[in-house]
mmCIF file of C-alpha atoms in Angstrom:
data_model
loop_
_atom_site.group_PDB
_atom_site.id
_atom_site.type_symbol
_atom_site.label_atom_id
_atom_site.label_comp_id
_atom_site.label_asym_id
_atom_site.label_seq_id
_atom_site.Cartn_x
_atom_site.Cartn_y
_atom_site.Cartn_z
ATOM 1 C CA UNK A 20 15.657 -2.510 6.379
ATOM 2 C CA UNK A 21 11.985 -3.506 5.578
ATOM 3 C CA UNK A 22 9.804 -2.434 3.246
ATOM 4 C CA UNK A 23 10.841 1.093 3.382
ATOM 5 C CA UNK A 24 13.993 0.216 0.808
ATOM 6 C CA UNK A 25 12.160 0.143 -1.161
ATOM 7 C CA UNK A 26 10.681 3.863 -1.103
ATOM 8 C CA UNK A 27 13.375 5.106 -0.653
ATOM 9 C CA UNK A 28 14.247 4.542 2.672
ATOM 10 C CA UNK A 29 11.254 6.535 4.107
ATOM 11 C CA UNK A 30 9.371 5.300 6.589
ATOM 12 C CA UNK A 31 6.382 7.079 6.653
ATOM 13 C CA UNK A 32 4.694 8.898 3.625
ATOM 14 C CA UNK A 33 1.872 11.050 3.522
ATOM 15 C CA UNK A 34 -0.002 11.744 1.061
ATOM 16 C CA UNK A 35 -3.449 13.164 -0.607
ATOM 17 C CA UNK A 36 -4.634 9.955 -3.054
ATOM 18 C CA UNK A 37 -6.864 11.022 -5.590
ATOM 19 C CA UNK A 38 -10.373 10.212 -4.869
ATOM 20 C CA UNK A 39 -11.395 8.198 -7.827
ATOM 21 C CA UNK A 40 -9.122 5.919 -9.362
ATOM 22 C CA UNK A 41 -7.651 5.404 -13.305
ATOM 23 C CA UNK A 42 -12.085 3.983 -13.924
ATOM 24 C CA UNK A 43 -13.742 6.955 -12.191
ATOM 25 C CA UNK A 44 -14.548 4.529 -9.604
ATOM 26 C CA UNK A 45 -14.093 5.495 -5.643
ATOM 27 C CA UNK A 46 -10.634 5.260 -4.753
ATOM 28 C CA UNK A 47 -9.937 2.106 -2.637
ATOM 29 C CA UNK A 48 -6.792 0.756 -0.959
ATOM 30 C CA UNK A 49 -6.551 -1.909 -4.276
ATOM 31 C CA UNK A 50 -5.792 1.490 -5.878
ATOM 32 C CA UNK A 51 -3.419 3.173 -2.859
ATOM 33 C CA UNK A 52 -1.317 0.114 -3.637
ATOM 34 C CA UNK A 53 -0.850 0.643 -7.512
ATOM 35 C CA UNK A 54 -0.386 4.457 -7.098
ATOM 36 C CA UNK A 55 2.279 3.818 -4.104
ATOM 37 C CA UNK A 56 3.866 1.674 -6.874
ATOM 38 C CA UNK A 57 3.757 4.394 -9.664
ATOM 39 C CA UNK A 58 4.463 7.191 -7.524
ATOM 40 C CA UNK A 59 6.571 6.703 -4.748
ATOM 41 C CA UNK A 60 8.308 3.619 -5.249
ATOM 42 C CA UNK A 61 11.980 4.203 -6.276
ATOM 43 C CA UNK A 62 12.997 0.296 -6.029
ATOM 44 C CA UNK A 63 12.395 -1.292 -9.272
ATOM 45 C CA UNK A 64 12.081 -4.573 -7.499
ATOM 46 C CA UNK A 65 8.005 -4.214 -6.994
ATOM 47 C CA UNK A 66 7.457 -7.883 -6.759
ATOM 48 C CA UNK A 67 8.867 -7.283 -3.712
ATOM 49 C CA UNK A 68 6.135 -5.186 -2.398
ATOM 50 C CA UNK A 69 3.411 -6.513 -4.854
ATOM 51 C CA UNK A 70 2.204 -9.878 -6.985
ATOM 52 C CA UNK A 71 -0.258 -9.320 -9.475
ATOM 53 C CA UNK A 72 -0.910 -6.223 -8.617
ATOM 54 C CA UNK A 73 -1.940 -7.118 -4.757
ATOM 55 C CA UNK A 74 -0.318 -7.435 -1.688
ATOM 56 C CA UNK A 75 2.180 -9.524 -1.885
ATOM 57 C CA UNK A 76 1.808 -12.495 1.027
ATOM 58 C CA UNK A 77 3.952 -11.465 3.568
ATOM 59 C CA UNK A 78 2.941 -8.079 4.234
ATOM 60 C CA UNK A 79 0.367 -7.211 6.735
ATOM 61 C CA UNK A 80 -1.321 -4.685 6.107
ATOM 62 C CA UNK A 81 -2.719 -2.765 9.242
ATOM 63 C CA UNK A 82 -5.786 0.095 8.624
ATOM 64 C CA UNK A 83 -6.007 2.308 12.192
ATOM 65 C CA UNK A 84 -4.214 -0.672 13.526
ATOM 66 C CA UNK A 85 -6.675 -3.283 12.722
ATOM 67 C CA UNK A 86 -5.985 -6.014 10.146
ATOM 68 C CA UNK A 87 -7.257 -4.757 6.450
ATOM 69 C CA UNK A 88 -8.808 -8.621 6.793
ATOM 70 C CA UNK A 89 -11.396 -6.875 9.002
ATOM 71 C CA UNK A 90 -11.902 -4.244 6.747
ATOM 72 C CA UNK A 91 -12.900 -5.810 2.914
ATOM 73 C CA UNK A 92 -8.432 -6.045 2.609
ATOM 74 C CA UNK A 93 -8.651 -3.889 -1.157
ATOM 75 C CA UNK A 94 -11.607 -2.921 -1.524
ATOM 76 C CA UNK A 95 -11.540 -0.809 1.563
ATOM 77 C CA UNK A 96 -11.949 3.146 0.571
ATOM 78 C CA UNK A 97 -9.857 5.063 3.042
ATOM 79 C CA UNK A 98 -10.848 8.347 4.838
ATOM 80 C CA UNK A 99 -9.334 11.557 5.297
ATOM 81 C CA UNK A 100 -7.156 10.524 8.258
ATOM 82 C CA UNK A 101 -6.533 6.849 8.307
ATOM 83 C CA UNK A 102 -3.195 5.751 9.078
ATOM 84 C CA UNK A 103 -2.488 2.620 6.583
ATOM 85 C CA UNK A 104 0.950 0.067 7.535
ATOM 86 C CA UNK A 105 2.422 -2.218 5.224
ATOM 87 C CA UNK A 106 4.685 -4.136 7.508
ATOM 88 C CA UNK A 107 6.701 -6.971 5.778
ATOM 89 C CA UNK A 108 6.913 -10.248 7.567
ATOM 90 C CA UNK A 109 9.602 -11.902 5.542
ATOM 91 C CA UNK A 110 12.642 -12.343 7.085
ATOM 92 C CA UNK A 111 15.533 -13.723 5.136
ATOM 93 C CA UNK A 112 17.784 -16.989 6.496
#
């Protein structure tokens, strides 16, 4: 499997993310990344997923089906209904 090991093995999660983050501040997708990691990863292996608390390279990360590149990447603040994809590139040898 992908990335989806390591939550486990779900393939689709949704969820209601707070709308401020751990500051107060407007929740962004910098922050849907650390609470996926606190909340619904079950892998222990988060450097898998994550490198300094980003994205790890590797992972595309699709917002509505348009690279998060086009969208500020983690500073983006996601709406009601946006469908977010992490989709791992890495393929082993």
């Amino acid at each position: 499997g992908g990335l989806e090991m390591l939550f486990s093995n779900q393939r689709k999660h949704q969820i209601s993310l707070p709308a401020t983050d751990e500051t107060g501040r407007t929740a962004t997708l910098g922050f849907l990344v650390r609470y996926l990691c606190q909340y619904l990863m079950q892998d222990q292996r988060k450097d898998l997923f994550v490198i300094d608390d980003s994205v790890r390279p590797g992972i595309l990360v699709l917002i509505n089906d348009a690279d998060w590149g086009l969208e500020g990447e983690e500073n983006y603040e996601p709406r009601m209904a946006d469908n977010i994809l992490f989709v791992s590139t890495l393929h082993g040898g």
